[in-house]
Amino acid sequence: MEDYGQEEDFEMGDELGQDEIDLAPLSKSKSGMRASLDLSNFRPITTAEIARTAFIRHLRALDGPAITLVNTIDDSSPPLGYRFIKACKLGKGVTKADDGFMAGCECRPNNGRNVGCEFTKCECLREAELGPNNKPIFPYYCSGPRHGCLRDFYLDSRNAIFECNKLCRCHQNCKNRNVQHGRQVKLEIFKTANRGWGLRCPQPLRKGQFIDTYRGEIITSAEADAREARAKGKDSYLFAMDKFALGHGIADEDVYVVDGEHMGGPSRFMNHSCEPNCRQFTVSYNDGDPKVYDLAFFAIHDIPANVELTFDYLDAEVSEETEERKPEKGATECLCGAEKCRKYLWL
């Protein structure tokens, strides 16, 4: 997931339904006369059905396990102009650090019981937070029932995750490579009763299991402000990439923003909850680039199959600070239904 270039993508729009519905020509009898058709049960194909068929076709083109679409509420479809992309797109005025600023580790593939890097030698952990023993901790379990899942040390924090990269000498199965391999679970976009479209997983998820990244167009802060002003009153899909801004002295106006409204992946359809079952983490493959990185969703506890996947639209630190504040005029009412609901999405 570390390539933010011009990846192949899938866009819906002009071609809706053109190759999905086979209207076979009327057959001819031996005498050359056209045979009659029984149209008593004929039902015209609706625009909604054509749109839904086209949307499903694009879901099938995405990498990874199947993504399905379900709507038992009404005949609506997800946004028809939505564009599925495999990696974030760089917008106008956005630059990614050159690979010359990227450093890889010198760990051997057979290190650490043949699972790759070891914390005592891996340079990829030089920016990672220190654990209880004052030593850096690899983000993922490498054995046991939660193999490949995010460790509790990370789940209980807002620490950034630093994975190995393409310059590292460890192999692709190194225990410090997870998000970069992409989504490994099935997902389902479904229509909720009162919150528009949502996302769920048809299989159980383990605590700490990686789900998918949040993708979109990476834009400048100025462009984000302009889009937000034009979209007054609409849902916002903007996420500031400011995780390392303070530590690297990056001014607010120089922070990049991910906009997932018109392009991205299935995680765009995840709804908010004040008591979520997922959390978004920063995942970096290049500590020399504090402005461009991945945003990845992990389950923060075991999640049964077909339970809606949700995350808190506010970071944990922000949630604590705003809990007692009164909402601003025009604040969006929260419909998450959680026991400790804050009543409003944005305070």
C-alpha positions as MATLAB code, in Angstrom:
seq = 'MEDYGQEEDFEMGDELGQDEIDLAPLSKSKSGMRASLDLSNFRPITTAEIARTAFIRHLRALDGPAITLVNTIDDSSPPLGYRFIKACKLGKGVTKADDGFMAGCECRPNNGRNVGCEFTKCECLREAELGPNNKPIFPYYCSGPRHGCLRDFYLDSRNAIFECNKLCRCHQNCKNRNVQHGRQVKLEIFKTANRGWGLRCPQPLRKGQFIDTYRGEIITSAEADAREARAKGKDSYLFAMDKFALGHGIADEDVYVVDGEHMGGPSRFMNHSCEPNCRQFTVSYNDGDPKVYDLAFFAIHDIPANVELTFDYLDAEVSEETEERKPEKGATECLCGAEKCRKYLWL';
ca = [
       0.000    0.000    0.000;
       2.983    2.314   -0.150;
       2.669    3.362   -3.809;
       0.718    6.607   -4.122;
       1.150    6.997   -7.871;
      -1.285    6.614  -10.729;
      -2.764    3.235   -9.887;
      -5.407    1.559  -12.011;
      -8.859    2.453  -10.755;
     -12.471    1.714  -11.522;
     -14.936    4.484  -12.216;
     -18.688    4.285  -12.525;
     -20.734    6.452  -14.791;
     -21.241    6.529  -18.549;
     -21.105    2.788  -19.156;
     -23.771    1.826  -16.606;
     -25.530   -1.363  -17.605;
     -24.152   -1.547  -21.141;
     -22.648   -5.002  -20.761;
     -24.714   -6.334  -17.893;
     -28.114   -6.893  -19.499;
     -28.402   -9.259  -22.448;
     -31.463   -8.422  -24.490;
     -31.317  -11.383  -26.884;
     -32.735  -10.834  -30.377;
     -36.070  -12.358  -31.207;
     -35.670  -15.819  -32.677;
     -36.902  -16.745  -36.148;
     -39.082  -19.696  -37.100;
     -38.140  -22.083  -39.935;
     -40.391  -20.130  -42.266;
     -38.426  -16.979  -41.562;
     -41.241  -15.350  -39.579;
     -40.395  -13.952  -36.172;
     -41.676  -16.073  -33.316;
     -43.941  -14.339  -30.827;
     -42.852  -13.754  -27.241;
     -44.967  -14.079  -24.147;
     -44.708  -10.653  -22.495;
     -47.364  -11.214  -19.855;
     -44.733  -11.394  -17.107;
     -42.440   -8.765  -18.595;
     -41.119   -6.219  -16.080;
     -38.979   -3.280  -17.225;
     -35.496   -3.136  -15.735;
     -35.276   -0.134  -13.435;
     -32.520    2.456  -13.362;
     -31.758    1.402   -9.776;
     -31.198   -2.213  -10.870;
     -28.872   -1.144  -13.678;
     -26.908    1.077  -11.291;
     -26.672   -1.639   -8.663;
     -25.453   -4.167  -11.237;
     -22.768   -1.756  -12.427;
     -21.659   -1.032   -8.852;
     -21.334   -4.749   -8.112;
     -19.278   -5.224  -11.277;
     -16.758   -2.663  -10.060;
     -16.608   -4.261   -6.615;
     -15.664   -7.555   -8.247;
     -12.748   -5.860  -10.007;
     -11.068   -4.876   -6.739;
      -8.110   -6.836   -5.355;
      -8.547   -9.124   -2.381;
     -11.452  -11.219   -1.060;
     -14.956  -10.527   -2.327;
     -16.855   -7.334   -1.499;
     -20.630   -7.664   -1.760;
     -23.514   -5.197   -1.857;
     -26.795   -5.742    0.016;
     -29.885   -3.544    0.263;
     -32.994   -4.920    1.964;
     -34.293   -1.460    2.915;
     -35.151    0.233   -0.388;
     -34.193    0.309   -4.081;
     -31.393    2.893   -3.792;
     -27.747    2.355   -4.767;
     -24.462    3.791   -3.468;
     -23.168    6.958   -5.177;
     -22.951    6.156   -8.893;
     -19.984    8.449   -9.498;
     -17.887    6.837   -6.796;
     -14.446    5.798   -8.046;
     -12.693    2.773   -6.574;
      -8.921    3.121   -6.311;
      -6.223    0.728   -5.121;
      -4.052    3.429   -3.533;
      -4.403    7.110   -2.674;
      -4.122    9.604   -5.529;
      -1.904   12.659   -5.167;
      -3.859   15.840   -5.885;
      -2.608   19.142   -7.250;
       0.136   20.658   -5.114;
       0.800   17.415   -3.205;
       4.213   15.767   -3.327;
       5.472   12.518   -1.867;
       9.018   12.349   -0.502;
      11.558   10.912   -2.903;
      12.733    7.365   -2.231;
      16.121    8.874   -1.427;
      14.643    9.809    1.967;
      13.598    6.199    2.593;
      15.845    3.882    4.572;
      15.469    0.118    4.811;
      16.566   -2.251    7.558;
      19.449   -4.721    7.237;
      17.620   -7.605    8.916;
      18.071  -11.035    7.376;
      15.027  -13.063    6.288;
      15.938  -15.886    8.701;
      16.144  -13.619   11.749;
      13.826  -14.162   14.706;
      12.790  -17.788   14.124;
      12.543  -17.155   10.388;
       9.902  -14.435   10.723;
      12.196  -11.611    9.715;
      13.194   -8.593   11.756;
      14.260   -8.446   15.406;
      13.665   -5.435   17.624;
      17.318   -5.311   18.707;
      18.500   -4.674   15.128;
      15.602   -3.413   12.991;
      16.116    0.215   11.951;
      12.434    0.453   10.975;
      11.584    0.734   14.673;
      13.836    3.719   15.334;
      10.820    6.081   15.401;
       8.478    3.653   17.156;
       7.235    4.225   20.688;
       9.066    2.297   23.408;
       7.214   -0.422   25.238;
       6.970   -1.158   28.985;
      10.540   -2.505   29.063;
      11.852    0.644   27.407;
      12.413   -1.286   24.190;
      10.721   -0.853   20.805;
       7.919   -3.300   20.105;
       6.931   -4.756   16.749;
       3.298   -3.882   16.059;
       2.001   -7.375   15.218;
       1.867  -10.701   17.037;
       4.003  -13.284   15.204;
       2.554  -16.415   16.847;
      -0.423  -17.701   18.792;
      -4.182  -17.301   18.187;
      -3.786  -13.617   17.267;
      -0.967  -14.132   14.817;
      -0.767  -11.113   12.485;
      -3.035   -8.978   14.685;
      -2.069   -5.621   16.150;
      -0.627   -5.907   19.642;
      -2.583   -4.554   22.610;
       0.224   -2.085   23.272;
      -0.724   -0.357   20.017;
      -4.482   -0.956   20.201;
      -4.648    0.778   23.562;
      -2.742    3.795   22.251;
      -2.674    6.175   19.334;
       0.910    5.219   18.433;
       1.917    5.257   14.789;
       2.860    1.958   13.126;
       6.144    1.765   11.188;
       6.271   -1.168    8.771;
       9.239   -2.398    6.767;
       9.467   -1.130    3.205;
      10.699   -2.042   -0.276;
      14.313   -1.215    0.608;
      14.423   -3.557    3.600;
      16.423   -6.777    3.277;
      13.838   -8.865    5.154;
      11.452  -10.945    3.037;
       7.821  -10.156    2.172;
       6.572  -12.464    4.951;
       8.394  -10.487    7.629;
       6.306  -10.056   10.766;
       6.593   -6.289   10.342;
       4.640   -6.273    7.061;
       0.865   -6.372    7.233;
      -1.083   -3.366    5.980;
       1.114   -3.120    2.882;
      -0.203   -6.521    1.752;
      -3.704   -5.070    1.472;
      -7.121   -6.212    2.657;
      -7.384   -9.917    3.517;
     -11.009  -10.113    4.710;
     -14.347  -10.170    2.923;
     -16.507   -7.076    3.299;
     -20.111   -6.156    2.619;
     -21.546   -2.717    1.873;
     -25.125   -2.671    3.114;
     -28.007   -0.232    3.538;
     -28.721    0.559    7.180;
     -32.141    1.400    8.580;
     -31.365    5.023    9.454;
     -27.722    5.878    8.688;
     -27.383    5.445    4.946;
     -24.827    2.896    3.788;
     -22.672    0.938    6.211;
     -19.926   -1.677    6.159;
     -19.711   -5.090    7.797;
     -17.682   -8.280    7.550;
     -19.412  -11.617    6.836;
     -16.754  -13.428    8.863;
     -15.709  -12.999   12.514;
     -12.830  -10.581   13.123;
     -10.215  -11.038   15.827;
      -9.127   -8.265   18.146;
      -6.370   -6.350   16.389;
      -7.110   -7.771   12.924;
      -6.410   -5.460    9.984;
      -9.504   -4.637    7.914;
      -8.642   -2.117    5.184;
      -7.111    1.305    4.575;
      -8.924    4.592    4.130;
      -8.158    5.786    0.613;
      -8.955    8.863   -1.415;
      -7.388   11.892   -3.026;
      -4.613   13.501   -0.980;
      -5.071   17.262   -1.255;
      -3.612   20.408    0.273;
      -5.085   22.023    3.356;
      -6.215   25.010    1.274;
      -8.057   22.769   -1.172;
      -9.666   20.895    1.727;
     -10.942   24.190    3.179;
     -12.361   25.171   -0.203;
     -14.152   21.844   -0.649;
     -15.545   21.979    2.862;
     -16.904   25.488    2.235;
     -18.596   24.372   -0.991;
     -20.089   21.307    0.711;
     -21.648   23.169    3.627;
     -24.173   20.900    5.333;
     -23.084   17.712    3.510;
     -21.316   14.704    4.994;
     -17.565   15.152    5.302;
     -15.041   12.518    4.217;
     -11.919   14.569    4.973;
      -9.163   13.293    7.268;
      -6.150   15.445    8.092;
      -2.761   13.731    7.825;
      -1.326   15.564   10.799;
      -0.029   12.668   12.890;
       3.598   13.822   12.664;
       2.952   17.547   12.186;
       3.874   18.620   15.713;
       7.035   16.520   15.949;
       8.290   17.701   12.545;
       7.226   21.323   12.843;
       4.696   21.150   10.001;
       2.397   24.189    9.986;
      -1.377   23.652    9.845;
      -1.581   25.123    6.357;
       1.036   22.630    5.112;
      -0.730   19.512    6.388;
      -2.196   17.270    3.685;
      -5.755   15.931    3.823;
      -7.322   12.721    2.465;
     -10.674   13.237    0.737;
     -12.586    9.972    0.297;
     -15.908   11.402   -0.863;
     -15.617   10.698   -4.590;
     -12.832    8.094   -4.732;
     -11.447    5.522   -2.354;
     -12.250    2.034   -1.090;
     -15.046    0.252    0.788;
     -13.990    1.778    4.121;
     -15.517    5.035    2.847;
     -18.886    3.516    3.831;
     -17.968    2.971    7.502;
     -20.225    4.875    9.880;
     -19.396    6.664   13.122;
     -20.006    5.342   16.602;
     -19.218    6.927   19.943;
     -18.434    3.371   21.125;
     -16.795    1.914   17.998;
     -15.466   -1.557   17.309;
     -12.668   -0.326   14.997;
      -9.949    2.299   15.181;
      -7.923    4.127   12.574;
      -4.119    4.030   12.851;
      -1.316    5.795   11.024;
       0.900    3.351    9.105;
       4.180    4.661    7.719;
       6.661    2.924    5.408;
       9.035    5.880    5.307;
       9.833    7.842    8.456;
      11.537   10.356    6.165;
       8.128   11.415    4.857;
       5.945   12.758    7.705;
       3.214   14.057    5.362;
       2.165   11.020    3.301;
       1.269    7.670    4.868;
      -1.566    5.131    5.111;
      -4.611    5.283    7.372;
      -5.552    1.738    8.396;
      -8.536    0.285   10.267;
      -8.123   -2.452   12.868;
     -10.708   -4.234   15.030;
     -10.273   -3.111   18.640;
     -12.025   -6.193   20.027;
     -13.455   -9.445   18.669;
     -16.279   -8.661   16.237;
     -18.887  -11.327   15.347;
     -19.769  -11.871   11.694;
     -22.204   -9.387   10.095;
     -21.902   -6.779   12.845;
     -21.569   -3.257   11.433;
     -18.011   -1.914   11.467;
     -17.727    1.547   13.000;
     -15.066    3.973   14.153;
     -15.027    7.233   16.077;
     -14.840   10.152   13.661;
     -12.882   11.968   16.381;
      -9.544   10.646   17.596;
      -9.548    9.300   21.150;
      -7.632   12.257   22.539;
     -10.069   14.665   20.957;
     -13.079   12.705   22.195;
     -11.945   13.055   25.784;
     -11.429   16.788   25.419;
     -14.816   17.447   23.803;
     -17.004   15.201   25.950;
     -18.339   18.026   28.123;
     -18.479   20.722   25.454;
     -21.750   22.034   24.108;
     -22.375   21.484   20.394;
     -22.054   24.386   18.021;
     -25.083   25.719   16.205;
     -26.018   23.416   13.333;
     -24.056   20.443   14.693;
     -24.989   17.075   13.139;
     -27.006   14.826   15.418;
     -25.378   11.459   16.110;
     -27.502    8.381   15.355;
     -25.045    5.716   16.536;
     -27.327    4.595   19.398;
     -24.410    3.823   21.729;
     -25.007    3.900   25.473;
     -22.410    6.657   25.876;
     -23.351    8.543   22.698;
     -22.110   12.150   22.631;
     -25.354   13.085   20.792;
     -23.549   15.035   18.067;
     -20.929   14.038   15.473;
     -18.988   17.299   15.465;
     -18.869   19.450   18.600;
];
